[in-house]
XYZ file of C-alpha atoms in Angstrom:
182
model
C 30.744 51.337 18.454
C 33.811 53.570 18.127
C 34.342 55.973 20.998
C 34.771 59.675 20.381
C 38.162 59.590 22.111
C 39.527 56.870 19.809
C 38.182 58.677 16.740
C 39.863 61.922 17.811
C 43.104 60.031 18.515
C 42.993 58.414 15.076
C 42.391 61.809 13.444
C 45.443 63.193 15.300
C 47.511 60.236 14.102
C 46.425 60.812 10.492
C 47.159 64.551 10.740
C 50.600 63.844 12.208
C 51.324 61.394 9.387
C 50.208 63.948 6.774
C 52.359 66.677 8.366
C 55.382 64.379 8.428
C 54.838 63.233 4.833
C 54.545 66.835 3.624
C 57.831 67.638 5.348
C 59.577 64.669 3.710
C 59.318 61.801 6.207
C 60.249 58.301 5.194
C 57.906 55.373 5.831
C 60.036 54.055 8.716
C 59.609 57.375 10.551
C 55.843 57.260 10.040
C 55.631 53.674 11.274
C 57.601 54.501 14.404
C 55.765 57.699 15.313
C 52.159 56.765 14.517
C 49.863 53.867 15.356
C 48.561 53.649 11.782
C 49.020 50.455 9.782
C 51.747 50.213 7.169
C 49.126 49.796 4.403
C 47.302 52.945 5.538
C 50.552 54.912 5.723
C 51.477 53.849 2.186
C 48.042 54.942 0.931
C 48.389 58.265 2.757
C 51.876 58.750 1.336
C 50.596 58.155 -2.208
C 47.701 60.575 -1.660
C 49.896 63.343 -0.253
C 53.001 62.935 -2.439
C 51.493 61.336 -5.526
C 54.045 58.520 -5.484
C 55.119 55.531 -3.451
C 57.362 56.092 -0.429
C 61.115 55.751 -1.067
C 62.843 52.570 0.003
C 66.144 52.110 1.743
C 67.742 52.278 5.120
C 67.616 55.258 7.436
C 70.831 57.076 8.370
C 72.455 55.445 11.370
C 75.753 57.220 12.076
C 76.278 60.090 14.479
C 79.331 61.229 12.492
C 77.285 63.063 9.830
C 75.947 65.456 12.475
C 79.473 66.378 13.577
C 80.787 67.481 10.167
C 80.995 71.222 9.572
C 77.821 72.363 7.739
C 75.527 69.580 8.987
C 76.635 70.414 12.538
C 75.582 74.048 12.216
C 72.195 73.094 10.758
C 71.649 70.279 13.256
C 72.485 72.571 16.149
C 70.025 75.203 14.887
C 67.210 72.670 14.504
C 67.917 71.110 17.900
C 67.820 74.549 19.561
C 64.320 75.114 18.141
C 63.232 71.637 19.225
C 64.579 72.090 22.766
C 62.956 75.508 23.172
C 59.569 74.130 22.077
C 59.889 71.214 24.526
C 60.724 73.635 27.350
C 57.639 75.674 26.431
C 55.472 72.566 26.888
C 55.092 71.067 23.433
C 54.885 67.285 23.368
C 57.702 65.473 21.560
C 56.280 65.136 18.031
C 54.553 68.526 18.116
C 57.904 70.102 19.041
C 59.602 68.062 16.324
C 57.230 69.163 13.530
C 57.146 72.815 14.655
C 60.904 72.871 15.193
C 61.567 71.438 11.751
C 59.232 73.978 10.148
C 61.011 76.816 11.959
C 64.373 75.451 10.821
C 63.199 75.154 7.178
C 61.769 78.697 7.280
C 65.056 80.032 8.632
C 67.042 78.330 5.854
C 64.644 79.677 3.213
C 64.836 83.183 4.710
C 68.573 83.233 4.024
C 68.233 82.131 0.397
C 64.929 81.345 -1.318
C 66.598 78.678 -3.488
C 68.387 77.027 -0.570
C 67.242 73.614 0.581
C 67.689 72.559 4.181
C 70.936 70.667 4.768
C 69.115 68.716 7.476
C 66.316 66.662 5.941
C 63.366 65.631 8.072
C 64.553 62.042 8.389
C 67.979 63.162 9.590
C 66.332 65.606 12.016
C 64.255 62.741 13.421
C 67.382 60.586 13.671
C 69.125 63.436 15.495
C 66.361 63.521 18.112
C 66.591 59.749 18.511
C 70.381 59.961 18.960
C 69.934 62.558 21.723
C 67.237 60.431 23.387
C 69.579 57.431 23.336
C 72.507 59.432 24.748
C 74.633 59.162 21.595
C 74.868 62.934 21.104
C 75.119 65.894 23.449
C 75.346 69.681 23.226
C 78.741 71.261 23.846
C 79.299 74.974 24.415
C 81.817 76.764 22.209
C 84.516 78.427 24.295
C 84.577 81.429 21.917
C 80.967 82.292 21.026
C 79.238 80.378 23.866
C 76.832 78.799 21.354
C 75.701 75.232 21.951
C 76.500 72.711 19.237
C 75.850 69.036 18.575
C 78.768 66.811 19.620
C 79.383 63.140 20.319
C 78.130 62.131 23.758
C 80.639 61.759 26.564
C 83.231 63.848 24.703
C 85.094 66.231 26.990
C 83.620 69.684 26.362
C 86.463 71.843 27.682
C 88.250 73.698 24.907
C 85.492 72.996 22.361
C 85.434 75.446 19.434
C 82.493 75.322 17.014
C 82.635 75.190 13.226
C 81.424 78.774 12.934
C 84.266 80.191 15.029
C 86.838 77.888 13.472
C 85.593 76.687 10.057
C 87.609 74.095 8.144
C 89.846 75.474 5.396
C 87.525 74.404 2.560
C 84.276 75.330 4.304
C 81.566 76.428 1.910
C 83.562 75.693 -1.239
C 81.232 73.087 -2.699
C 80.989 72.303 -6.373
C 77.359 73.510 -6.438
C 78.341 76.876 -4.961
C 81.210 77.360 -7.435
C 78.915 76.479 -10.365
C 76.208 78.853 -9.107
C 78.727 81.672 -8.730
C 80.069 80.999 -12.230
C 76.531 81.279 -13.669
C 75.970 84.623 -11.918
C 79.225 86.071 -13.240
């Protein structure tokens, strides 16, 4: 006979998997964060998304999070995540809520904008912090806290908002969109 506690736990696991799938999680994330079998996760993925989960490796470099625009987005997401953890949310609850807040904030700025930080990269970011590969550094100008490589001296750090690179924001997509509006 199945206990009520194990049934409730399994329902929580399924709901977490569904939430993650809806937000764009890859199968490897689901396998790591839930106790559900791979076969069950694949079936769930097909039910929720209407297609098989994508294949391929997960991102594995900390460097992506340090580049200009990804750094700003990563820092915003991580601030939400940290605040939720401080308020008592458990790790994955804080992760899902924090990612939703981040996605809502991006959409509030531009309804057509897609988050720079996908769910899989956000999950990888959390893992990098947990494994002491990344840290937060305070900008000496604005006092904001931004994602940086771990063990990097923080004195004299200036963020990408206060000191953007010379070609910041001049992507091909943006130029094409501006040309269409004109």
